[in-house]
PDB file of C-alpha atoms in Angstrom:
ATOM      1  CA  MET A 257      21.966   5.081   4.424  1.00 90.00           C
ATOM      2  CA  ALA A 258      19.664   2.164   5.203  1.00 94.00           C
ATOM      3  CA  ASP A 259      18.379  -0.232   2.521  1.00 97.00           C
ATOM      4  CA  ALA A 260      14.781   0.883   3.148  1.00 98.00           C
ATOM      5  CA  TYR A 261      12.850   3.536   5.046  1.00 98.00           C
ATOM      6  CA  VAL A 262       9.342   4.429   6.015  1.00 98.00           C
ATOM      7  CA  VAL A 263       9.258   8.104   5.064  1.00 98.00           C
ATOM      8  CA  ASP A 264       7.123  10.754   6.722  1.00 97.00           C
ATOM      9  CA  THR A 265       5.617  13.854   5.179  1.00 96.00           C
ATOM     10  CA  GLY A 266       8.400  16.244   6.177  1.00 95.00           C
ATOM     11  CA  VAL A 267      10.928  14.322   4.091  1.00 97.00           C
ATOM     12  CA  PHE A 268       8.755  14.334   0.971  1.00 96.00           C
ATOM     13  CA  LEU A 269       8.154  18.077   1.344  1.00 93.00           C
ATOM     14  CA  ARG A 270      11.873  18.712   1.201  1.00 95.00           C
ATOM     15  CA  TRP A 271      11.974  17.164  -2.255  1.00 94.00           C
ATOM     16  CA  PHE A 272      10.269  20.403  -3.366  1.00 91.00           C
ATOM     17  CA  VAL A 273      10.870  23.082  -0.740  1.00 88.00           C
ATOM     18  CA  ASP A 274      14.300  24.195   0.462  1.00 90.00           C
ATOM     19  CA  GLN A 275      13.884  23.747   4.205  1.00 91.00           C
ATOM     20  CA  PRO A 276      16.533  22.433   6.622  1.00 95.00           C
ATOM     21  CA  GLY A 277      17.443  18.906   5.597  1.00 96.00           C
ATOM     22  CA  PHE A 278      16.459  19.307   1.941  1.00 97.00           C
ATOM     23  CA  GLU A 279      19.904  18.260   0.676  1.00 97.00           C
ATOM     24  CA  HIS A 280      19.698  14.930   2.520  1.00 97.00           C
ATOM     25  CA  ALA A 281      16.067  14.423   1.449  1.00 98.00           C
ATOM     26  CA  ARG A 282      17.062  14.862  -2.187  1.00 97.00           C
ATOM     27  CA  GLU A 283      20.044  12.551  -1.705  1.00 98.00           C
ATOM     28  CA  VAL A 284      17.627   9.864  -0.456  1.00 98.00           C
ATOM     29  CA  GLN A 285      15.330  10.582  -3.396  1.00 98.00           C
ATOM     30  CA  GLY A 286      18.253  10.134  -5.796  1.00 98.00           C
ATOM     31  CA  ALA A 287      19.251   6.853  -4.139  1.00 98.00           C
ATOM     32  CA  PHE A 288      15.637   5.685  -4.451  1.00 98.00           C
ATOM     33  CA  LEU A 289      15.475   6.615  -8.131  1.00 97.00           C
ATOM     34  CA  ASN A 290      18.734   4.705  -8.698  1.00 97.00           C
ATOM     35  CA  GLY A 291      17.363   1.600  -6.965  1.00 97.00           C
ATOM     36  CA  LEU A 292      19.722   1.848  -3.989  1.00 98.00           C
ATOM     37  CA  VAL A 293      17.059   2.292  -1.316  1.00 98.00           C
ATOM     38  CA  LYS A 294      13.393   1.340  -0.980  1.00 98.00           C
ATOM     39  CA  LEU A 295      10.902   3.918   0.297  1.00 98.00           C
ATOM     40  CA  GLU A 296       7.529   3.244   1.906  1.00 98.00           C
ATOM     41  CA  THR A 297       4.909   5.511   3.417  1.00 98.00           C
ATOM     42  CA  ALA A 298       1.379   5.693   4.770  1.00 98.00           C
ATOM     43  CA  ASP A 299      -1.470   6.464   2.369  1.00 97.00           C
ATOM     44  CA  PHE A 300      -2.398   9.754   4.023  1.00 94.00           C
ATOM     45  CA  ALA A 301       1.108  11.146   3.415  1.00 96.00           C
ATOM     46  CA  ARG A 302      -0.045  12.041  -0.090  1.00 95.00           C
ATOM     47  CA  ILE A 303      -2.813  14.254   1.316  1.00 96.00           C
ATOM     48  CA  GLU A 304      -0.501  15.869   3.864  1.00 95.00           C
ATOM     49  CA  VAL A 305       2.107  16.572   1.186  1.00 95.00           C
ATOM     50  CA  ALA A 306      -0.516  18.119  -1.107  1.00 96.00           C
ATOM     51  CA  GLY A 307      -1.877  20.334   1.669  1.00 96.00           C
ATOM     52  CA  VAL A 308       1.502  21.641   2.771  1.00 94.00           C
ATOM     53  CA  LEU A 309       2.805  22.100  -0.782  1.00 94.00           C
ATOM     54  CA  ARG A 310      -0.269  24.170  -1.575  1.00 96.00           C
ATOM     55  CA  LYS A 311       0.494  26.440   1.377  1.00 95.00           C
ATOM     56  CA  LYS A 312       4.308  26.548   1.248  1.00 91.00           C
ATOM     57  CA  GLY A 313       4.786  26.065  -2.496  1.00 91.00           C
ATOM     58  CA  LEU A 314       1.865  27.190  -4.604  1.00 95.00           C
ATOM     59  CA  LEU A 315       0.564  30.073  -2.466  1.00 96.00           C
ATOM     60  CA  THR A 316       4.063  31.472  -1.872  1.00 94.00           C
ATOM     61  CA  GLY A 317       4.973  31.347  -5.559  1.00 93.00           C
ATOM     62  CA  ARG A 318       7.669  28.687  -5.087  1.00 89.00           C
ATOM     63  CA  LEU A 319       5.645  26.307  -7.292  1.00 91.00           C
ATOM     64  CA  THR A 320       3.568  27.043 -10.375  1.00 95.00           C
ATOM     65  CA  ALA A 321       0.116  25.490 -10.695  1.00 96.00           C
ATOM     66  CA  GLU A 322       1.589  22.902 -13.062  1.00 95.00           C
ATOM     67  CA  GLU A 323       4.467  22.089 -10.699  1.00 93.00           C
ATOM     68  CA  PHE A 324       2.031  21.805  -7.799  1.00 95.00           C
ATOM     69  CA  ALA A 325      -0.230  19.430  -9.767  1.00 94.00           C
ATOM     70  CA  ALA A 326       2.771  17.255 -10.662  1.00 93.00           C
ATOM     71  CA  ALA A 327       4.132  17.357  -7.108  1.00 92.00           C
ATOM     72  CA  VAL A 328       0.959  15.952  -5.544  1.00 93.00           C
ATOM     73  CA  ARG A 329       1.405  12.840  -7.724  1.00 94.00           C
ATOM     74  CA  VAL A 330       5.113  12.294  -7.096  1.00 94.00           C
ATOM     75  CA  ILE A 331       4.826   9.659  -4.344  1.00 96.00           C
ATOM     76  CA  ASP A 332       2.786   7.439  -6.658  1.00 96.00           C
ATOM     77  CA  ASP A 333       4.478   8.381  -9.916  1.00 95.00           C
ATOM     78  CA  LEU A 334       7.942   7.507  -8.585  1.00 96.00           C
ATOM     79  CA  GLY A 335       6.771   4.180  -7.181  1.00 97.00           C
ATOM     80  CA  VAL A 336       7.084   4.763  -3.450  1.00 98.00           C
ATOM     81  CA  ALA A 337       5.314   1.843  -1.731  1.00 98.00           C
ATOM     82  CA  VAL A 338       2.114   3.277  -0.255  1.00 98.00           C
ATOM     83  CA  HIS A 339       0.500   1.313   2.578  1.00 98.00           C
ATOM     84  CA  GLN A 340      -3.223   1.616   3.181  1.00 97.00           C
ATOM     85  CA  ILE A 341      -3.843   2.318   6.844  1.00 97.00           C
ATOM     86  CA  GLY A 342      -6.667   0.106   8.062  1.00 97.00           C
ATOM     87  CA  ALA A 343      -8.426  -0.287  11.378  1.00 98.00           C
ATOM     88  CA  ASP A 344      -5.957  -2.823  12.801  1.00 97.00           C
ATOM     89  CA  HIS A 345      -2.993  -0.556  12.071  1.00 97.00           C
ATOM     90  CA  LEU A 346      -4.838   2.416  13.551  1.00 97.00           C
ATOM     91  CA  GLU A 347      -5.547   0.432  16.702  1.00 98.00           C
ATOM     92  CA  ARG A 348      -1.871  -0.497  17.128  1.00 98.00           C
ATOM     93  CA  ALA A 349      -0.842   3.094  16.383  1.00 98.00           C
ATOM     94  CA  ALA A 350      -3.343   4.364  18.959  1.00 98.00           C
ATOM     95  CA  GLY A 351      -1.734   2.110  21.553  1.00 98.00           C
ATOM     96  CA  LEU A 352       1.682   3.481  20.611  1.00 97.00           C
ATOM     97  CA  ALA A 353       0.348   7.041  20.791  1.00 98.00           C
ATOM     98  CA  VAL A 354      -0.979   6.430  24.293  1.00 98.00           C
ATOM     99  CA  ARG A 355       2.176   4.696  25.563  1.00 97.00           C
ATOM    100  CA  LEU A 356       4.585   7.278  24.129  1.00 97.00           C
ATOM    101  CA  THR A 357       2.380  10.398  24.087  1.00 96.00           C
ATOM    102  CA  LEU A 358       2.532  10.787  20.315  1.00 97.00           C
ATOM    103  CA  ARG A 359       0.306  12.614  17.861  1.00 97.00           C
ATOM    104  CA  MET A 360      -1.711  10.090  15.860  1.00 97.00           C
ATOM    105  CA  TYR A 361      -0.094  11.019  12.542  1.00 96.00           C
ATOM    106  CA  ASP A 362       3.335  10.408  14.070  1.00 97.00           C
ATOM    107  CA  ALA A 363       2.150   7.188  15.700  1.00 98.00           C
ATOM    108  CA  VAL A 364       0.881   5.867  12.348  1.00 98.00           C
ATOM    109  CA  PHE A 365       4.269   6.438  10.688  1.00 98.00           C
ATOM    110  CA  ALA A 366       6.132   4.996  13.699  1.00 98.00           C
ATOM    111  CA  GLN A 367       3.879   1.936  13.830  1.00 98.00           C
ATOM    112  CA  LEU A 368       4.333   1.368  10.094  1.00 98.00           C
ATOM    113  CA  ALA A 369       8.125   1.492  10.502  1.00 98.00           C
ATOM    114  CA  PHE A 370       7.894  -0.926  13.419  1.00 98.00           C
ATOM    115  CA  ASP A 371       5.618  -3.308  11.499  1.00 97.00           C
ATOM    116  CA  ARG A 372       7.793  -3.199   8.373  1.00 97.00           C
ATOM    117  CA  GLY A 373      11.037  -3.593  10.350  1.00 97.00           C
ATOM    118  CA  VAL A 374      12.691  -0.583   8.720  1.00 97.00           C
ATOM    119  CA  PRO A 375      13.774   2.786  10.120  1.00 98.00           C
ATOM    120  CA  LEU A 376      11.487   5.794  10.040  1.00 98.00           C
ATOM    121  CA  LEU A 377      13.107   8.672   8.136  1.00 98.00           C
ATOM    122  CA  THR A 378      11.786  11.932   9.527  1.00 98.00           C
ATOM    123  CA  THR A 379      12.417  15.621  10.102  1.00 96.00           C
ATOM    124  CA  ASP A 380      10.916  15.470  13.601  1.00 96.00           C
ATOM    125  CA  ALA A 381      13.577  15.310  16.326  1.00 94.00           C
ATOM    126  CA  LYS A 382      10.953  15.161  19.067  1.00 95.00           C
ATOM    127  CA  LEU A 383       9.408  12.098  17.440  1.00 96.00           C
ATOM    128  CA  CYS A 384      12.828  10.427  17.251  1.00 96.00           C
ATOM    129  CA  HIS A 385      13.353  11.001  20.972  1.00 96.00           C
ATOM    130  CA  ALA A 386       9.834   9.862  21.871  1.00 97.00           C
ATOM    131  CA  VAL A 387      10.135   6.486  20.108  1.00 97.00           C
ATOM    132  CA  GLU A 388      13.766   5.830  21.031  1.00 96.00           C
ATOM    133  CA  GLY A 389      14.249   2.185  21.952  1.00 96.00           C
ATOM    134  CA  VAL A 390      10.919   1.205  20.372  1.00 96.00           C
ATOM    135  CA  VAL A 391      11.186   2.219  16.723  1.00 97.00           C
ATOM    136  CA  LYS A 392      14.417   2.743  14.819  1.00 97.00           C
ATOM    137  CA  THR A 393      14.529   6.265  13.391  1.00 97.00           C
ATOM    138  CA  GLU A 394      16.810   8.473  11.362  1.00 97.00           C
ATOM    139  CA  ILE A 395      16.513  12.240  11.197  1.00 96.00           C
ATOM    140  CA  LEU A 396      17.486  14.120   8.053  1.00 96.00           C
ATOM    141  CA  ARG A 397      20.937  15.672   8.228  1.00 95.00           C
ATOM    142  CA  GLY A 398      20.639  19.426   8.523  1.00 93.00           C
ATOM    143  CA  VAL A 399      17.479  19.350  10.625  1.00 92.00           C
ATOM    144  CA  GLU A 400      17.933  20.861  14.071  1.00 82.00           C
ATOM    145  CA  GLN A 401      17.909  18.140  16.707  1.00 74.00           C
ATOM    146  CA  THR A 402      16.353  19.809  19.747  1.00 63.00           C
TER     147      THR A 402
END
């Protein structure tokens, strides 16, 4: 395990929903809570997490309304470092997206990891392959690496 990660939305989701890789995601969460690893993310991750947890947690009955309301606050409540994504970052991420044919959301996370000098922890094997040699990445154990 690295000393720090930029974490994407898929990892945070697995703190709440048992999808492939959830054991590793919760191991990282535990290490973070014990001060063994630092976690950082982009500001919009909170919105993405809330949207997906509504669909895959609340609407499926996996989360109660109270659990859902608490879950949308967890990134902030646990003290994950949240980076505001400004115009300069977006411009650099857009360049990365063009060069590597990435979706903008992925490019923002990858650019943040690059800028911060820490690996990107993700559930997206395609993203890992796309940024290989440019951005250090780590995929959650248990996630299929296609």
